[in-house]
Short mmCIF file of C-alpha atoms in Angstrom, two decimals:
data_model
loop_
_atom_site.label_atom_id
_atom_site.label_comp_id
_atom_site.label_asym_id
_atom_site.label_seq_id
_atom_site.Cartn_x
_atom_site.Cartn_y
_atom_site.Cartn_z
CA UNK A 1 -200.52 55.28 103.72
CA UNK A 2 -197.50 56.00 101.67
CA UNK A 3 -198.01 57.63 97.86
CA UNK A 4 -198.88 55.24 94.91
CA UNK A 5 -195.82 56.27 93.38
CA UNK A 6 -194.11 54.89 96.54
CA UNK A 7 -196.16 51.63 97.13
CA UNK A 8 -194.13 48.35 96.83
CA UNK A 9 -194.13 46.98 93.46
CA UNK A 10 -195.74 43.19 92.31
CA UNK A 11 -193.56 40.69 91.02
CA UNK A 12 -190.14 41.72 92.89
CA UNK A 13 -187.20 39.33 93.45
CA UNK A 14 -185.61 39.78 97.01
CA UNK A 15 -182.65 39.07 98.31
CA UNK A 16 -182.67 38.40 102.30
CA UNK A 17 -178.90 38.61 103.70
CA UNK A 18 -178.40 37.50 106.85
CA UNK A 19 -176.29 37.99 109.94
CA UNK A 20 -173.40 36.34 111.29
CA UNK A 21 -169.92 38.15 111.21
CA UNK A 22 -167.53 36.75 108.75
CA UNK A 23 -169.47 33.61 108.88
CA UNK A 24 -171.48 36.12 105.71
CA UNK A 25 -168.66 35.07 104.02
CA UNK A 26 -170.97 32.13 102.86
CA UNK A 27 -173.33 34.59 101.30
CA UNK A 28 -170.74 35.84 99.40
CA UNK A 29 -170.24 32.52 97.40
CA UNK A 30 -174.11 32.24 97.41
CA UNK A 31 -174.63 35.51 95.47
CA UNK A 32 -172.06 34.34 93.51
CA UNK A 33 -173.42 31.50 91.97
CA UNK A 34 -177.24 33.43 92.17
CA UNK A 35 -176.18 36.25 90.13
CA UNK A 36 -172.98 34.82 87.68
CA UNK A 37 -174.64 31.14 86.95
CA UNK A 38 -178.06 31.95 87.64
CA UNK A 39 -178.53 35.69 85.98
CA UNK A 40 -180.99 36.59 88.97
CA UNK A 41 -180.59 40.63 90.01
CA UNK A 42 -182.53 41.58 93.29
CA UNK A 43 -185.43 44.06 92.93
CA UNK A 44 -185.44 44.26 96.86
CA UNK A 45 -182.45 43.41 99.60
CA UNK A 46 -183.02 43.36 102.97
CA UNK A 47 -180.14 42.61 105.16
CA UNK A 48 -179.32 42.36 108.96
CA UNK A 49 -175.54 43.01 110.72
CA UNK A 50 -172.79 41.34 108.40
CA UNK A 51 -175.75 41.41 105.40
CA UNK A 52 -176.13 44.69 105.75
CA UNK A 53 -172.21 45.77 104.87
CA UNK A 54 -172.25 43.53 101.85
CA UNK A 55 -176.26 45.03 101.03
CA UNK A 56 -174.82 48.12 100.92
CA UNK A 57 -172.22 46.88 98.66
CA UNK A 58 -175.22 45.38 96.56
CA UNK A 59 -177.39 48.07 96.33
CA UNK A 60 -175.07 50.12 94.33
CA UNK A 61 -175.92 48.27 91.29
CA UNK A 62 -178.60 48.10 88.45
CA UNK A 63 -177.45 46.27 86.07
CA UNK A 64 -176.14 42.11 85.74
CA UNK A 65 -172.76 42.81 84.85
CA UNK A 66 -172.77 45.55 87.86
CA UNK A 67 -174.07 42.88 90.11
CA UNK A 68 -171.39 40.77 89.78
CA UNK A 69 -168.70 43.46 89.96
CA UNK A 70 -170.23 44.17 93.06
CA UNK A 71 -170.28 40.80 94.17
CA UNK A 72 -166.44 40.39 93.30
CA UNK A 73 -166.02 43.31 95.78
CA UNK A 74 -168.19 41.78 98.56
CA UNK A 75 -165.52 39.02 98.17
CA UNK A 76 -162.35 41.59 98.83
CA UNK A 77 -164.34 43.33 101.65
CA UNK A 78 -164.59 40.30 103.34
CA UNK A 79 -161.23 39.16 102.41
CA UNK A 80 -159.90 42.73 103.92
CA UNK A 81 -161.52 42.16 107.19
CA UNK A 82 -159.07 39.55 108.37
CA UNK A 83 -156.31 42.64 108.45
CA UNK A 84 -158.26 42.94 112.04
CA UNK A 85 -155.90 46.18 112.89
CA UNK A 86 -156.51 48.15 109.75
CA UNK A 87 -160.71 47.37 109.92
CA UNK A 88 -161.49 47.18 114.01
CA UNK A 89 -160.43 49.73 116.88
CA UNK A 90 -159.55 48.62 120.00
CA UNK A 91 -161.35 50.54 122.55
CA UNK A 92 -159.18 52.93 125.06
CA UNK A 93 -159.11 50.11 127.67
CA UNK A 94 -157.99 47.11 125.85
CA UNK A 95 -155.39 49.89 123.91
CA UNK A 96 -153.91 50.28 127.07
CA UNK A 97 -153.27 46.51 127.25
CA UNK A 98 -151.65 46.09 123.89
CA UNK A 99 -148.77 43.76 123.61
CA UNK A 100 -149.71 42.51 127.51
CA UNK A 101 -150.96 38.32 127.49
CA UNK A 102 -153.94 39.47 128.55
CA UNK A 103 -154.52 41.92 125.60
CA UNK A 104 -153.49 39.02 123.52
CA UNK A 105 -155.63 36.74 125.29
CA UNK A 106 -158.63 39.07 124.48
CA UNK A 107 -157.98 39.60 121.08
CA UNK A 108 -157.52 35.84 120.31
CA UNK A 109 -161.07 35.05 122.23
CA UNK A 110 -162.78 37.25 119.65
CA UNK A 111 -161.35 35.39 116.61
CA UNK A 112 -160.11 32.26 117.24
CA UNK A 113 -161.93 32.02 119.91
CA UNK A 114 -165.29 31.94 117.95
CA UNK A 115 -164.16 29.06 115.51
CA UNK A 116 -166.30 26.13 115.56
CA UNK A 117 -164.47 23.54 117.46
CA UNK A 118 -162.82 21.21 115.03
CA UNK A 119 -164.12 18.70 114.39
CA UNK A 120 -166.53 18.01 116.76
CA UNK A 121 -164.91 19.27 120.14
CA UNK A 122 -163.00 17.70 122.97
CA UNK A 123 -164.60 14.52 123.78
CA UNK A 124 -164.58 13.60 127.91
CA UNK A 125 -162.98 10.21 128.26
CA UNK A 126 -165.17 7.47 130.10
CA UNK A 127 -163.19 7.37 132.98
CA UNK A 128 -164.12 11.41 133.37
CA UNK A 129 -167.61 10.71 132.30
CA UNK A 130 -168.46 8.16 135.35
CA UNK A 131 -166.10 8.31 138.50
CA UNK A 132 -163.36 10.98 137.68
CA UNK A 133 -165.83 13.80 137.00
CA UNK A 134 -164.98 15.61 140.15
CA UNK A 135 -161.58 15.37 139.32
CA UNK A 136 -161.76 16.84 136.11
CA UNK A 137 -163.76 19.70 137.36
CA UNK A 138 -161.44 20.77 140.01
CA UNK A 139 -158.41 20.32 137.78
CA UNK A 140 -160.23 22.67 135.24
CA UNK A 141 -160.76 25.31 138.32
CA UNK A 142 -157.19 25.30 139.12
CA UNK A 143 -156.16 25.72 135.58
CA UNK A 144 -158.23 28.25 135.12
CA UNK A 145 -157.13 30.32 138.48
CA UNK A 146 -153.75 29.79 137.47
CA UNK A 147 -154.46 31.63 133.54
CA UNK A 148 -155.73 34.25 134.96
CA UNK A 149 -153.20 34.96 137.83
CA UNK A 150 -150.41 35.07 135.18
CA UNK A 151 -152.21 37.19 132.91
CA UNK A 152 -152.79 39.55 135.73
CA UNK A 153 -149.17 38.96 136.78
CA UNK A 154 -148.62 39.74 132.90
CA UNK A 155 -150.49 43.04 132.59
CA UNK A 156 -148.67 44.47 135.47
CA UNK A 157 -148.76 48.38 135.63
CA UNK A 158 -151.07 48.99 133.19
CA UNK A 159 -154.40 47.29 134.86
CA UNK A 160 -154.86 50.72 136.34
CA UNK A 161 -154.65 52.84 133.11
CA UNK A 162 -156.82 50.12 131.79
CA UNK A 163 -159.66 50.57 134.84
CA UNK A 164 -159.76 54.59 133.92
CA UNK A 165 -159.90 54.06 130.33
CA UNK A 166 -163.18 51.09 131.16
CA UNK A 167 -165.45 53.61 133.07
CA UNK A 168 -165.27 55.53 129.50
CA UNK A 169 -164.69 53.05 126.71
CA UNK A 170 -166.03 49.81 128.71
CA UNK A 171 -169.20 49.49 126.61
CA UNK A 172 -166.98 46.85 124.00
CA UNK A 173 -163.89 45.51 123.47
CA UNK A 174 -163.39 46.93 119.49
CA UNK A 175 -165.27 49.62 117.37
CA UNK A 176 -166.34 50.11 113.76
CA UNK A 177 -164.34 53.79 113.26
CA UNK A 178 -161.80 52.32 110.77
CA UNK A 179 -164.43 50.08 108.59
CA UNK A 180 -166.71 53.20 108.99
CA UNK A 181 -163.94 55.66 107.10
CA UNK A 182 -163.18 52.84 104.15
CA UNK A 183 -166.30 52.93 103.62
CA UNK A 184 -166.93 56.21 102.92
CA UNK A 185 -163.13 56.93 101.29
CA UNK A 186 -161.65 53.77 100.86
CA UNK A 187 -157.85 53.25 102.52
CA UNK A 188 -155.37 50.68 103.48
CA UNK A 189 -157.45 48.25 104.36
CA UNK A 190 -158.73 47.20 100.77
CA UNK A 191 -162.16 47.55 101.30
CA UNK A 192 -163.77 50.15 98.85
CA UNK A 193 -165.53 52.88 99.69
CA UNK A 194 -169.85 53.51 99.00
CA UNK A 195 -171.14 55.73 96.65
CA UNK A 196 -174.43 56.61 97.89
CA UNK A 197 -175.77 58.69 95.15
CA UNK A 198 -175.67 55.09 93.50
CA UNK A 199 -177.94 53.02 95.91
CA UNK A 200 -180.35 56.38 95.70
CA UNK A 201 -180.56 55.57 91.72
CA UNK A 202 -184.49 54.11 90.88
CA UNK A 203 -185.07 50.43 90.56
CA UNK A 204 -184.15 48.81 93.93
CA UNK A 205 -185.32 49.34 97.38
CA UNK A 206 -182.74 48.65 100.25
CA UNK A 207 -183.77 47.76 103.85
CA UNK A 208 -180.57 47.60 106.72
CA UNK A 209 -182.09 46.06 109.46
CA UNK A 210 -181.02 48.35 112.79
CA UNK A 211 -182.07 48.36 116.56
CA UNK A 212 -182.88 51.09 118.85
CA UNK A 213 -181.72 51.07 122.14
CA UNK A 214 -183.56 53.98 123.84
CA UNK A 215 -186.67 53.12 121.68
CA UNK A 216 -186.41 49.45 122.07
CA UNK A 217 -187.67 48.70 118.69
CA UNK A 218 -186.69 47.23 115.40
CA UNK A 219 -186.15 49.72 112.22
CA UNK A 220 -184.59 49.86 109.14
CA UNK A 221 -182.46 52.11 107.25
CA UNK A 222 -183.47 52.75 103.52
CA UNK A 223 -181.95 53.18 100.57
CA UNK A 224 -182.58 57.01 100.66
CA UNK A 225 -181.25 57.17 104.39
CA UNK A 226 -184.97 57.37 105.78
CA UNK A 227 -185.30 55.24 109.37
CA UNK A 228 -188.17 53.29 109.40
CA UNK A 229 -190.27 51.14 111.65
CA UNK A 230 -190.61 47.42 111.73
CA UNK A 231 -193.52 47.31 108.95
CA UNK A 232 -190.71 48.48 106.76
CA UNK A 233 -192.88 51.46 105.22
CA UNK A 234 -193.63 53.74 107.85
CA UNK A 235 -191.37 56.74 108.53
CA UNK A 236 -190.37 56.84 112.48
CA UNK A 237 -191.92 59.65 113.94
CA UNK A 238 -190.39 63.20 114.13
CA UNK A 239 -186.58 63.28 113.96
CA UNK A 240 -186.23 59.71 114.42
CA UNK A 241 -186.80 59.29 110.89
CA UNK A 242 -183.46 60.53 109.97
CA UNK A 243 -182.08 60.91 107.10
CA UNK A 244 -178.98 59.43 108.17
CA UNK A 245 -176.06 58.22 106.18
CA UNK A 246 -176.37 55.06 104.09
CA UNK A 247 -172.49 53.83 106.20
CA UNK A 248 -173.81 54.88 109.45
CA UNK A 249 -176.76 52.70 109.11
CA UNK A 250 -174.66 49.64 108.11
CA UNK A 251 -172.17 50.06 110.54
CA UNK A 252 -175.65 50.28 112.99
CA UNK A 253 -176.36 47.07 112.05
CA UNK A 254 -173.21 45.34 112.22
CA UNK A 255 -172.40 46.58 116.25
CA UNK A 256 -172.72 43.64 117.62
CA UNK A 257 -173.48 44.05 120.93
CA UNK A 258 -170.70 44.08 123.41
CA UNK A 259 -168.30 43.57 120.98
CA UNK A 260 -168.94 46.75 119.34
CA UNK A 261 -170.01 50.35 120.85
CA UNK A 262 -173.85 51.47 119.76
CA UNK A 263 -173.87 53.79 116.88
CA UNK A 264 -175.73 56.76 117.31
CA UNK A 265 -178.11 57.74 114.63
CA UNK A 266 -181.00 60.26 114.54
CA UNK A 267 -182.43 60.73 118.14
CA UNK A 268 -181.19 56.89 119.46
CA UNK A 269 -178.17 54.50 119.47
CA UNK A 270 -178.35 51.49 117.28
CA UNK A 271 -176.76 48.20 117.66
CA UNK A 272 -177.27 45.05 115.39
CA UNK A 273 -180.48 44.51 113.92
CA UNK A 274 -179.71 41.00 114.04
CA UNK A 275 -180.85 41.24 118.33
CA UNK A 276 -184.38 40.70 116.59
CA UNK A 277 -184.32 40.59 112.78
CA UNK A 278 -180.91 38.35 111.93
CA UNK A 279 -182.34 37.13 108.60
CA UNK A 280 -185.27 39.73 107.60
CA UNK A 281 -188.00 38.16 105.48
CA UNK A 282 -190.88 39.96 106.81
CA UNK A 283 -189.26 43.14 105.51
CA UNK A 284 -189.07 41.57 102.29
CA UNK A 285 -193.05 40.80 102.64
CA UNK A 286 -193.67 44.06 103.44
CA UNK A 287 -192.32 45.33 100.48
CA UNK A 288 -193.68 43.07 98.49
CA UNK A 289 -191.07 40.93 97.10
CA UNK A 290 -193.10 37.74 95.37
CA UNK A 291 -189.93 35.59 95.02
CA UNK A 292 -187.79 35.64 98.38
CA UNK A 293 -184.35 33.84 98.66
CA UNK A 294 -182.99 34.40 101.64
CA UNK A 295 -179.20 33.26 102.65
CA UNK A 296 -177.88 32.27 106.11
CA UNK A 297 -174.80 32.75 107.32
CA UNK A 298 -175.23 29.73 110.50
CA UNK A 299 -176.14 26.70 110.33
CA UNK A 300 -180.46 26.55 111.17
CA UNK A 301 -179.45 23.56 113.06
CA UNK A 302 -176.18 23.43 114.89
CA UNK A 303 -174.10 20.31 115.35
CA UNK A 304 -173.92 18.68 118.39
CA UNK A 305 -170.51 19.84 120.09
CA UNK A 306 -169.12 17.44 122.85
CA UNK A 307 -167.22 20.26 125.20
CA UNK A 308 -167.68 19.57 129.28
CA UNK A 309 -169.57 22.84 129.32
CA UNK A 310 -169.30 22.31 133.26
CA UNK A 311 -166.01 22.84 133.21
CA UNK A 312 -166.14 25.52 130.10
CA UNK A 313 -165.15 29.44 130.74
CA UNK A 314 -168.03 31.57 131.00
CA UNK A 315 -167.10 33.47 127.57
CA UNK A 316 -167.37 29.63 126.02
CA UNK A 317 -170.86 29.35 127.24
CA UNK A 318 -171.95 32.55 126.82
CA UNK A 319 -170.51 31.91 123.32
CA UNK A 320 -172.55 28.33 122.88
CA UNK A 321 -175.88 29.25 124.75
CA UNK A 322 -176.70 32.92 123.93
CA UNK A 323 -174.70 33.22 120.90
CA UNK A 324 -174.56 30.15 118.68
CA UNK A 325 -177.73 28.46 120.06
CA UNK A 326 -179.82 31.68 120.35
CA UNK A 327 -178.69 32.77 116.92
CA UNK A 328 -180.14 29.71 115.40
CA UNK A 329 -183.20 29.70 117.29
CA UNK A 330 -183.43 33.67 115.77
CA UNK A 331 -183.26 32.27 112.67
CA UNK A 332 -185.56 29.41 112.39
CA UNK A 333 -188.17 32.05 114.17
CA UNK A 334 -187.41 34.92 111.05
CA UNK A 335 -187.79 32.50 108.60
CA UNK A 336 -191.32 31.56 109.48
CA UNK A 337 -193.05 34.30 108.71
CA UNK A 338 -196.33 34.69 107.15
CA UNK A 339 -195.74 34.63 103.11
CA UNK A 340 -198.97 36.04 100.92
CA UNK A 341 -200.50 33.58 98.01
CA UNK A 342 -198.29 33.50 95.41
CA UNK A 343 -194.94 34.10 97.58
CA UNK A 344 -192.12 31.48 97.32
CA UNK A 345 -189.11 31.63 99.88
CA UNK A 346 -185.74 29.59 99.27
CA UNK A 347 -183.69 29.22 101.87
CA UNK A 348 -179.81 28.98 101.26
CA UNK A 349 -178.08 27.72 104.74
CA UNK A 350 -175.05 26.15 105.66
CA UNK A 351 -175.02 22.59 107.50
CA UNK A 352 -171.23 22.47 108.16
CA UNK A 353 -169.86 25.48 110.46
CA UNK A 354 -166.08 26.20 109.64
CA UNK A 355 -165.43 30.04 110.34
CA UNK A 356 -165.49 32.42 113.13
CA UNK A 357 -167.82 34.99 113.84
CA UNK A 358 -164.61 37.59 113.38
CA UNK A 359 -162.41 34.98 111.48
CA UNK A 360 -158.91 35.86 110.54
CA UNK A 361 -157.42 33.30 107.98
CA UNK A 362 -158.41 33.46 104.70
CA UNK A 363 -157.92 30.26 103.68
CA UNK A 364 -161.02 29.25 105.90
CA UNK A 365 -163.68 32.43 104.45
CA UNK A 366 -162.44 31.27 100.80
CA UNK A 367 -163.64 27.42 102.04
CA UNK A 368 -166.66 28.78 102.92
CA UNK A 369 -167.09 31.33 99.95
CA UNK A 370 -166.98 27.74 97.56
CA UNK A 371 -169.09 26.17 100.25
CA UNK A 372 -172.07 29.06 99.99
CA UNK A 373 -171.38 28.62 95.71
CA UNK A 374 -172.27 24.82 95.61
CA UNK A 375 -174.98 24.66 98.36
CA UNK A 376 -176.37 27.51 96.42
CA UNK A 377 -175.98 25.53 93.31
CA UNK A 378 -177.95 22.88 95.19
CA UNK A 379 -180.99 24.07 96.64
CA UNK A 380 -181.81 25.94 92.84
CA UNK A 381 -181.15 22.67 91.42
CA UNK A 382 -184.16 21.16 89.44
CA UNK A 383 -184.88 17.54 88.95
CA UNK A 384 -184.82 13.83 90.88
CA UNK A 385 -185.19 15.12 94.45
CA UNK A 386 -183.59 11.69 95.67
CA UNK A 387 -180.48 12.83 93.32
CA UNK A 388 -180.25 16.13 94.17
CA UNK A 389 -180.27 15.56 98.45
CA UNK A 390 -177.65 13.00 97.71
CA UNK A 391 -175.19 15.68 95.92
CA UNK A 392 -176.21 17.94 98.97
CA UNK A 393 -174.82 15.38 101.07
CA UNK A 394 -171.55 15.26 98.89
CA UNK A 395 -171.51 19.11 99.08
CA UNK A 396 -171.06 18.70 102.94
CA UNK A 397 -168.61 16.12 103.04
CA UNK A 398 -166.51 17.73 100.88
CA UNK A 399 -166.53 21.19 102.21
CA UNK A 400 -166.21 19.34 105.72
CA UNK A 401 -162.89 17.59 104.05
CA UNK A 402 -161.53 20.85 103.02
CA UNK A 403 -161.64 22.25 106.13
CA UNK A 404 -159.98 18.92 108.15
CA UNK A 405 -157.19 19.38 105.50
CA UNK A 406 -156.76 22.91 106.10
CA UNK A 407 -156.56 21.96 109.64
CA UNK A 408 -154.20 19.18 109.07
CA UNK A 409 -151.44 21.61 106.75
CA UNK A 410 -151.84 24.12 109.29
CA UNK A 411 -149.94 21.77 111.45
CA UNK A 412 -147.56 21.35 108.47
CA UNK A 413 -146.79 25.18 108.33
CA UNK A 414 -145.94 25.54 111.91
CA UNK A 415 -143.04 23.23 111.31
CA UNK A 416 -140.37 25.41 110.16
CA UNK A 417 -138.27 22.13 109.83
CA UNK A 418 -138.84 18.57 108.44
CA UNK A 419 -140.30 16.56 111.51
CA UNK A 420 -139.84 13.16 109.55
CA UNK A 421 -142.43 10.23 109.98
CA UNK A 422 -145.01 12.44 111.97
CA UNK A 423 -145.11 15.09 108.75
CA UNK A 424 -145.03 12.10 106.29
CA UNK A 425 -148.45 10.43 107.93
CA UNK A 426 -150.02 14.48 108.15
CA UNK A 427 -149.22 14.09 104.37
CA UNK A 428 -150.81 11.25 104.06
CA UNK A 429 -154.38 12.28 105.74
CA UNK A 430 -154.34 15.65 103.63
CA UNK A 431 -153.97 13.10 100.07
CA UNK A 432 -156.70 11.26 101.71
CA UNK A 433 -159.25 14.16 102.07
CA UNK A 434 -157.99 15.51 98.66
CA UNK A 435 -158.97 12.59 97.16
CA UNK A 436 -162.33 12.74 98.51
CA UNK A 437 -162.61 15.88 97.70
CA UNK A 438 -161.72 15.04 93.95
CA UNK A 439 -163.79 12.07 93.50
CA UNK A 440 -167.11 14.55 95.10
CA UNK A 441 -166.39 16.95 92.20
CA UNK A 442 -166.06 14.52 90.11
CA UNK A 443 -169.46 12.88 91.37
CA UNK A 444 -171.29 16.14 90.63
CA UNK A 445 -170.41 16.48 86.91
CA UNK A 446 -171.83 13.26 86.42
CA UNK A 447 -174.52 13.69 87.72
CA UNK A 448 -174.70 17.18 85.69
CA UNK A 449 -174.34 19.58 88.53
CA UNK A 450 -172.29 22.66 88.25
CA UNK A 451 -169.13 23.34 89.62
CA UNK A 452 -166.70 26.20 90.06
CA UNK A 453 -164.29 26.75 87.18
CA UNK A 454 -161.23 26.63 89.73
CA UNK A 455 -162.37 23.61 91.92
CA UNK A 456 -159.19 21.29 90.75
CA UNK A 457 -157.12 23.62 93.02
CA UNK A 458 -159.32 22.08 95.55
CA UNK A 459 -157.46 18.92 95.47
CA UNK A 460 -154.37 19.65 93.27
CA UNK A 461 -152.78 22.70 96.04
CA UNK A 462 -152.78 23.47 99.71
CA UNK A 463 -155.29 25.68 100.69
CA UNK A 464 -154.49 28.89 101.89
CA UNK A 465 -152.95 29.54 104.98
CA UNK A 466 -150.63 32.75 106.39
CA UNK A 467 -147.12 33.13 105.85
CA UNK A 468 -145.11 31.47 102.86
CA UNK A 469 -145.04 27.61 102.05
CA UNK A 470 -142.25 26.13 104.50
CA UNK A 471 -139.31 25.34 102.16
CA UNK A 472 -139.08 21.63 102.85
CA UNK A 473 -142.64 20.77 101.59
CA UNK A 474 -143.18 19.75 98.34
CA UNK A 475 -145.27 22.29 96.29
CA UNK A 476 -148.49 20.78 96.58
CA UNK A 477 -150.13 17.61 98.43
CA UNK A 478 -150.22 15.22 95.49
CA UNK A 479 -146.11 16.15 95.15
CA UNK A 480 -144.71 13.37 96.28
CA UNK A 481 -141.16 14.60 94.79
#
């Protein structure tokens, strides 16, 4: 039984941030809206994986106007992260394939790669769906052989070097070193550094969700660097308890299995706490939060998608089945638990998936950013519950429309020359979906529900895409000069 002095206070508010790589990016515009509209500071903050970088961000403030400043820097973080070189490591093996197609081909499948399909997937044709199925299957095998005989072919000399370096550095394809040291000094990357002295300060208690490997167990990291177990109180025994380092145990919970090396801490290695706790209410129970709200990062319910898994790589349905599916499923299960009387939980989630789990353009995370703001905005709306599920609804279409226009002047930006009627009708279906987009907005102030003060950029400019504006486009899609 911990000291009174150390008990969990009555009456907290919590903040549960979950999982979900730069798909947090939603929780960004979430806290956004919570703490600059809505004036609510966390007494508590649990946090799992990609919640647990921006809790630690969190958890260095006291104060409303420090909450938002720390918010704002949440936003660059995340931001940051798309410069992929400066924040991730490539381990030995896949160094030793840099600048190969193969390399490339790796890299890609961990961005890109994890994108939702837009918009709903390939669809199979109903020739392939009845007597051409074998067809399509064996034409799918061959391509497939082929791929990966030229990126053999590609690789050449340096699939040897490669082999050595796996038998040492074959436990992931990229590491956390480089986010690691900007977090504790800052650097080139952008993303500030963590002053722990601050998160150590009285008046908020701070639980990174972590799991141990050897032990096979769920802890937490705490805001004083103790490890604890999965009541959330309870020191682990002996030298397992730490302390550690307030960066070592968010970088713990962001290794993402596979993708990332385990990080050792105290007498284990850690990898993300999100392998049992991806959204962690229970710890927020345990401490004895009275008003949870706790904000996804995926959808609870995921969309159907329409791929021929049967003729899918294995990394796409490895991706679908124990990623996306299980994920969701992990979700759903954390957000069931047992509440005391008296204990509300709000649940912010997304509906619409638009970003990668490591996304790189930051045109898409700022999408999502506004999309976590106004679904945020939503579900702490008060009045005519007919009224307020029918500006939800908006909310999704809109962000949905967004995100087809992005993908329709993405097209626009690859042509480094005018391509005549074909750009003029892409034109055409980006006006459309701005002007859906315009009349949504335009819906919610009606109907007396906030919006963001820079939302007519929404409609009135491109959204944000890499590289400059090609020259023969006019200077935004309502431009018709």
């Amino acid at each position: 039984m911990p000291p009174v002095s150390e008990l969990p206070r009555s009456g907290s508010t919590a903040f549960v941030l979950a999982g979900g790589g730069a798909k947090g990016s939603f929780e960004v515009g979430a806290l956004q809206y919570l703490i600059g509209e809505e004036g609510i500071t966390p007494d508590i903050v649990t946090a799992a994986s990609a919640g647990a970088l921006a809790a630690s961000v969190l958890a260095q403030a006291r104060t409303l106007g420090e909450f938002v400043q720390r918010v704002q820097e949440i936003e660059d973080d995340i931001l940051a992260m798309t410069r992929t070189d400066l924040v991730f490591g490539q381990q030995a093996w896949l160094q030793a394939l840099q600048g190969t197609e193969l390399g490339n081909s790796i890299a890609s499948a961990l961005t890109e790669g994890t994108r939702p399909p837009f918009p709903l997937g390939e669809t199979r044709s109903r020739s392939e769906a009845t007597g051409g199925r074998r067809r399509v299957m064996r034409r799918a095998r061959r391509r497939r052989r082929r791929r990966m005989f030229r990126l053999l072919l590609g690789a050449g000399f340096r699939l040897p070097k490669a082999r050595r370096k796996l038998r040492t550095s074959g436990s992931s394809a990229l590491n956390l070193q480089p986010l690691a040291d900007a977090l504790r000094q800052g650097g080139p990357s952008g993303i500030g550094p963590i002053d722990q002295s601050l998160i150590n300060r009285p008046g908020l208690q701070l639980r990174l969700a972590v799991t141990a490997l050897r032990a096979g167990v769920l802890r937490y990291v705490t805001e004083d660097g103790t490890i604890v177990e999965d009541d959330a109180l309870t020191p682990a025994l002996g030298s397992a308890s730490g302390p550690v380092d307030l960066v070592d145990g968010a970088v713990a919970s962001a290794s993402v299995p596979l993708v990332f090396p385990p990080h050792p801490m105290a007498d284990d290695d850690y990898v993300d706490g999100g392998v049992l706790q991806i959204i962690p209410v229970h710890a927020a129970v345990q401490l004895g939060a009275t008003r949870i709200i706790a904000v996804a990062a995926i959808p609870l319910a995921l969309a159907r998608d329409e791929h021929d898994y049967t003729t899918a790589t294995a990394p796409h349905i490895g991706l679908r089945a124990m990623g996306m599916i299980g994920l969701a499923h992990r979700q759903r299960d954390n957000l069931a638990a047992a509440l005391p009387p008296g204990t509300t939980l709000t649940t912010i989630d997304p509906v619409v998936d638009i970003v990668g789990l490591f996304e790189i353009e930051p045109g898409l995370l700022r999408i999502n950013m506004d999309y976590g703001w106004l679904r945020a905005a939503d579900v702490m709306a008060v009045g005519d519950a007919a009224i307020v599920a029918e500006v939800a609804a908006q909310t999704h279409m809109l962000v949905a429309a967004r995100f087809e226009a992005w993908k329709l002047e993405e097209t626009l930006w690859a042509q480094k020359v005018s391509a005549g009627s074909g750009e003029a009708g892409t034109l055409a279906m980006v006006r459309e979906r701005k002007e859906q987009i315009r009349l949504a907005v335009e819906q919610r102030k009606q109907l007396g529900f906030p919006v963001p003060a820079e939302c007519a950029s929404w409609w009135s400019e491109f959204e944000v895409h890499a590289g400059t504006r090609p020259p023969h486009l006019p200077s935004g899609p309502t431009d018709r000069g």
